[in-house]
Coordinates of N, CA, C and O in Angstrom, one line a residue:
D152 N 27.1 31.2 12.9 CA 26.4 31.6 14.6 C 24.8 32.0 15.0 O 24.0 32.7 14.5
I153 N 24.2 31.0 15.8 CA 23.1 31.2 16.0 C 23.2 32.2 17.1 O 23.9 32.3 17.6
T154 N 22.9 33.5 16.9 CA 22.6 34.2 18.6 C 21.0 34.8 18.5 O 20.8 34.5 17.8
E155 N 20.6 35.3 19.7 CA 19.8 36.3 19.7 C 18.9 36.8 19.2 O 17.2 36.9 18.9
D156 N 19.5 36.9 17.9 CA 18.3 38.2 17.2 C 18.0 36.8 15.6 O 18.1 37.9 15.0
M157 N 19.2 36.4 16.1 CA 18.8 35.4 14.5 C 17.7 34.3 14.7 O 17.6 33.1 13.9
I158 N 17.1 34.2 15.8 CA 15.6 33.2 15.8 C 14.7 33.0 14.5 O 14.6 34.3 14.2
Y159 N 14.7 32.2 14.1 CA 14.0 31.7 13.0 C 14.1 29.8 12.6 O 14.4 30.0 13.0
N160 N 12.6 30.4 11.3 CA 12.5 29.1 11.4 C 12.9 28.6 10.1 O 12.7 29.4 8.9
T161 N 13.2 27.4 9.4 CA 13.8 27.4 8.4 C 12.4 26.5 7.4 O 12.1 26.5 6.3
N162 N 11.5 25.3 8.4 CA 10.1 25.6 8.1 C 9.7 24.9 9.3 O 10.3 25.0 10.2
E163 N 8.8 23.7 9.5 CA 7.7 24.0 10.4 C 8.5 22.8 11.5 O 7.9 22.6 12.6
N164 N 9.5 22.2 11.0 CA 10.0 21.2 11.6 C 10.8 21.3 11.8 O 11.8 20.4 13.1
W165 N 11.5 21.8 11.8 CA 13.6 22.2 12.3 C 13.3 24.0 12.6 O 13.7 24.7 12.0
K166 N 13.4 24.6 14.1 CA 13.7 25.8 14.6 C 14.9 25.9 14.7 O 15.3 25.4 16.2
F167 N 15.5 27.0 14.6 CA 17.2 27.5 14.9 C 16.5 28.2 16.0 O 16.2 29.4 15.6
V168 N 17.4 28.2 17.5 CA 17.0 29.2 18.2 C 18.8 29.3 19.4 O 19.0 28.1 19.2
P169 N 19.1 30.1 19.5 CA 19.6 30.6 20.5 C 20.0 29.5 21.5 O 19.3 29.4 22.1
I170 N 21.4 29.0 22.2 CA 21.8 28.0 23.0 C 20.9 30.0 24.8 O 21.4 31.0 24.1
N171 N 20.5 29.3 25.6 CA 20.2 30.0 26.8 C 21.2 30.4 27.9 O 21.6 28.8 27.9
N172 N 21.2 30.8 29.1 CA 21.6 30.3 30.3 C 21.5 29.7 31.0 O 21.6 28.8 31.2
E173 N 20.5 29.2 30.9 CA 19.6 27.8 31.3 C 20.7 26.3 31.0 O 21.2 26.1 31.7
E174 N 20.5 26.2 29.4 CA 21.4 25.4 28.6 C 22.2 25.3 28.9 O 23.4 24.1 28.8
A175 N 23.8 26.7 29.4 CA 25.2 26.3 29.1 C 24.8 25.6 30.8 O 26.1 25.2 30.5
K176 N 24.2 26.3 31.6 CA 24.6 25.9 32.9 C 24.3 24.1 33.0 O 25.5 23.8 33.6
I177 N 23.8 24.1 32.8 CA 23.3 22.3 32.6 C 25.1 21.7 31.6 O 25.2 20.5 32.2
I178 N 25.2 22.4 30.8 CA 26.5 22.1 29.9 C 27.5 22.1 30.1 O 27.8 21.7 31.2
L179 N 27.7 22.9 31.2 CA 28.4 23.5 32.1 C 28.6 22.8 33.5 O 29.6 22.3 34.3
D180 N 27.4 22.1 33.9 CA 27.6 21.3 35.0 C 27.9 20.0 34.6 O 28.4 18.8 35.5
F181 N 27.3 19.7 33.7 CA 27.8 17.8 32.7 C 28.9 18.2 32.5 O 29.9 17.6 32.9
I182 N 30.3 19.2 32.3 CA 31.4 19.4 32.0 C 32.2 18.9 33.7 O 33.4 18.3 33.1
L183 N 31.9 19.7 34.4 CA 32.1 20.2 35.8 C 32.6 18.9 36.3 O 33.3 18.0 36.7
K184 N 31.1 18.1 36.5 CA 30.2 16.1 36.9 C 31.7 15.4 35.9 O 32.1 14.6 36.9
H185 N 32.6 15.2 35.0 CA 32.9 14.7 34.2 C 34.4 15.2 33.3 O 34.8 14.9 32.7
K186 N 35.0 16.3 34.7 CA 36.6 16.6 34.0 C 37.2 15.2 33.8 O 38.4 15.6 33.4
N187 N 36.8 14.9 34.6 CA 38.2 14.1 34.2 C 37.8 13.4 33.2 O 38.3 12.0 32.8
D188 N 36.9 12.4 32.6 CA 36.5 11.9 31.5 C 37.1 11.6 30.1 O 37.2 13.6 30.1
N189 N 36.2 11.6 29.3 CA 36.9 12.0 27.9 C 35.3 12.5 27.6 O 34.1 11.4 27.6
F190 N 35.3 13.1 26.7 CA 34.0 13.7 25.9 C 33.8 13.4 24.3 O 34.8 13.4 23.5
L191 N 32.4 13.1 23.7 CA 32.0 13.2 22.4 C 30.9 13.5 22.3 O 30.0 13.4 22.8
I192 N 31.5 14.4 21.7 CA 30.2 15.2 21.7 C 29.6 14.9 20.0 O 30.8 15.6 19.1
H193 N 28.7 16.0 20.0 CA 28.0 15.7 18.6 C 26.6 17.3 18.2 O 25.8 17.5 19.4
C194 N 26.5 17.7 17.1 CA 25.1 18.6 17.0 C 24.6 18.0 15.9 O 24.3 17.4 15.1
E195 N 23.0 18.3 16.8 CA 22.1 17.5 15.7 C 21.7 18.0 14.9 O 21.3 17.7 13.8
K196 N 21.5 19.5 15.6 CA 21.1 20.4 14.1 C 21.8 21.6 13.6 O 21.7 22.4 12.5
G197 N 23.4 21.0 13.9 CA 24.0 21.6 12.6 C 24.1 23.1 12.8 O 25.4 23.9 11.4
Q198 N 24.2 24.0 13.4 CA 24.1 24.8 14.1 C 25.7 24.9 14.7 O 26.1 26.5 15.0
S199 N 26.9 25.2 14.9 CA 28.1 24.5 15.2 C 28.6 24.5 16.6 O 29.2 24.7 17.1
R200 N 27.2 23.9 17.6 CA 27.5 24.0 18.4 C 28.4 23.3 19.0 O 28.5 23.8 20.5
S201 N 28.5 21.6 18.7 CA 29.8 20.6 19.2 C 30.7 21.3 20.2 O 31.5 21.6 20.4
A202 N 31.2 22.0 18.2 CA 32.6 23.0 18.7 C 32.9 24.1 19.2 O 33.7 23.8 19.7
G203 N 31.1 24.9 19.7 CA 31.5 25.6 20.4 C 31.2 24.9 22.0 O 32.5 25.9 23.0
V204 N 31.0 23.9 22.3 CA 30.9 23.4 23.8 C 32.2 22.4 23.7 O 32.6 23.2 24.5
G205 N 32.7 21.7 22.6 CA 34.4 21.6 22.7 C 35.2 22.4 23.6 O 36.3 22.2 23.8
L206 N 34.8 23.8 22.0 CA 35.9 24.7 23.1 C 35.7 24.9 23.9 O 37.0 25.6 25.0
A207 N 35.0 25.0 24.9 CA 34.4 25.7 25.7 C 35.4 24.7 26.8 O 36.2 25.0 27.8
I208 N 35.0 23.0 26.4 CA 35.9 22.2 27.4 C 37.1 22.6 27.0 O 37.8 21.9 28.5
E209 N 37.5 22.4 26.0 CA 38.7 22.7 26.2 C 39.4 24.0 27.1 O 40.7 24.5 28.0
S210 N 38.6 25.4 26.8 CA 39.2 25.8 27.4 C 38.5 26.1 29.4 O 39.9 26.4 29.7
I211 N 38.0 25.3 29.4 CA 37.3 25.6 30.9 C 38.9 24.7 32.0 O 38.5 24.7 33.1
L212 N 39.0 23.3 30.9 CA 39.8 21.7 31.3 C 41.7 22.3 30.9 O 42.3 22.4 32.4
K213 N 41.6 23.4 30.4 CA 42.5 22.9 30.1 C 43.3 24.9 30.5 O 44.7 24.7 31.1
F214 N 43.1 25.6 30.8 CA 42.6 27.3 31.4 C 41.9 27.6 32.5 O 41.9 29.2 32.6
N215 N 41.4 26.5 32.7 CA 40.3 27.2 34.3 C 39.7 28.1 33.4 O 39.6 29.3 33.9
G216 N 39.2 28.3 32.1 CA 38.3 29.4 32.1 C 38.4 30.6 31.4 O 37.6 32.0 31.4
N217 N 40.4 30.5 31.5 CA 41.2 32.2 31.4 C 41.3 32.5 29.6 O 41.9 31.6 29.5
K218 N 39.9 33.2 29.1 CA 40.0 33.7 27.8 C 41.6 34.0 27.1 O 41.9 33.6 26.5
I219 N 42.2 34.9 28.0 CA 43.4 35.4 27.7 C 44.5 34.9 28.2 O 45.0 35.1 26.6
E220 N 44.5 33.6 28.8 CA 45.6 32.8 28.8 C 45.1 31.6 27.4 O 46.0 31.5 27.1
F221 N 44.0 31.3 26.9 CA 43.1 30.4 26.6 C 43.4 30.8 24.9 O 44.0 30.0 24.4
D222 N 42.8 32.8 25.1 CA 43.7 33.4 23.7 C 45.8 33.0 23.3 O 45.9 32.9 21.4
L223 N 46.2 33.1 23.7 CA 47.4 33.2 23.7 C 47.9 31.5 23.7 O 49.1 31.6 23.0
K224 N 47.1 30.6 23.6 CA 47.6 29.2 23.3 C 47.0 29.3 22.1 O 46.7 29.0 21.6
Q225 N 47.7 27.4 20.9 CA 46.8 26.3 20.6 C 45.8 25.6 20.3 O 46.2 24.6 21.5
S226 N 44.7 26.6 20.0 CA 43.9 25.6 20.4 C 43.9 24.1 19.1 O 43.1 25.1 18.0
D227 N 43.2 23.0 19.7 CA 42.9 21.9 18.9 C 41.9 21.8 17.9 O 41.7 21.8 17.1
I228 N 41.1 23.1 18.1 CA 39.5 23.0 17.5 C 39.4 24.4 17.1 O 39.1 23.8 15.8
L229 N 39.9 25.0 17.2 CA 40.1 26.3 16.8 C 41.3 26.6 15.2 O 40.9 26.8 14.0
N230 N 42.1 25.2 15.1 CA 42.9 25.0 14.3 C 42.9 23.7 13.1 O 43.4 23.3 12.7
H231 N 41.3 23.3 13.4 CA 41.4 22.2 12.9 C 40.4 22.1 12.0 O 39.2 23.6 11.7
H232 N 40.4 22.2 10.7 CA 39.4 22.8 9.4 C 38.7 22.3 9.7 O 37.7 22.9 8.8
R233 N 37.5 20.8 9.8 CA 37.3 20.5 10.2 C 35.5 21.5 11.0 O 34.1 21.4 11.2
Y234 N 36.4 22.1 12.1 CA 35.7 22.6 12.8 C 35.6 24.3 12.8 O 36.3 24.9 12.4
E235 N 34.1 24.8 13.1 CA 33.9 26.4 13.1 C 33.4 26.1 14.7 O 32.1 26.9 14.6
P236 N 33.7 26.5 15.4 CA 33.1 27.0 16.7 C 31.9 27.7 17.0 O 32.2 29.2 16.1
N237 N 30.8 27.7 16.8 CA 29.9 28.8 17.7 C 30.3 29.7 19.0 O 29.7 28.9 19.8
M238 N 30.8 31.2 18.2 CA 31.0 31.9 19.6 C 30.2 32.1 20.8 O 30.9 32.2 22.3
Y239 N 28.8 32.4 20.4 CA 28.3 32.6 21.3 C 27.6 31.5 22.2 O 27.2 31.6 23.5
V240 N 27.5 29.9 22.0 CA 28.0 28.6 23.2 C 28.7 29.1 23.4 O 28.5 28.3 24.7
F241 N 30.1 29.3 23.0 CA 31.1 29.3 23.7 C 31.4 30.5 25.5 O 31.8 29.9 26.6
D242 N 30.9 31.8 24.3 CA 30.9 32.6 25.3 C 29.4 31.9 26.2 O 29.8 32.6 27.6
K243 N 28.8 31.5 26.4 CA 27.1 31.7 27.3 C 27.8 30.2 28.1 O 27.6 30.7 29.5
I244 N 28.7 29.4 27.9 CA 29.0 27.9 28.7 C 30.4 29.0 29.6 O 30.0 28.5 30.5
L245 N 30.9 30.0 29.2 CA 32.3 30.4 30.1 C 32.2 31.6 30.7 O 32.1 31.7 31.7
E246 N 30.4 32.3 30.9 CA 30.3 33.1 31.5 C 29.4 32.2 32.7 O 29.3 32.3 33.2
E247 N 29.1 31.3 32.5 CA 27.7 30.4 33.4 C 29.8 29.9 34.4 O 29.3 30.5 35.6
F248 N 29.9 29.3 33.7 CA 31.2 29.3 34.3 C 32.0 30.4 35.4 O 32.6 30.0 36.2
N249 N 31.9 31.6 34.6 CA 33.0 32.3 35.7 C 31.9 32.4 37.0 O 32.1 33.2 38.0
K250 N 30.2 32.4 36.7 CA 29.4 32.5 37.7 C 30.2 32.4 39.0 O 29.8 32.0 39.7
V251 N 29.8 30.7 38.7 CA 30.0 30.0 39.1 C 31.4 30.6 40.2 O 31.8 29.5 41.4
N252 N 33.0 30.7 39.3 CA 34.1 30.8 40.4 C 34.1 32.4 40.7 O 35.7 32.4 40.1
Q253 N 33.5 32.6 40.9 CA 33.7 34.5 41.2 C 34.0 34.1 42.4 O 34.0 33.4 43.5

């Protein structure tokens, strides 16, 4: 997972940076706008962001962002061998969701 304390460059053309609140809000707005649609999520940089976004979608749409209830259920994403969600991305999106739903 890429977090705030792990900003680094592997080369001049490939900079790794963590998701910020503004990006999380943009993603959340998209999720809420399209909550009745299907999602196709991909990650350009290989930082597990797509799985983190998918996990946030699963939590928001199935459990209204309730982490406690979500943790008690079987997650399709967490239980799939191909996915390792970036939990920082997941937490940032749910943080923005909680701001909207207070």
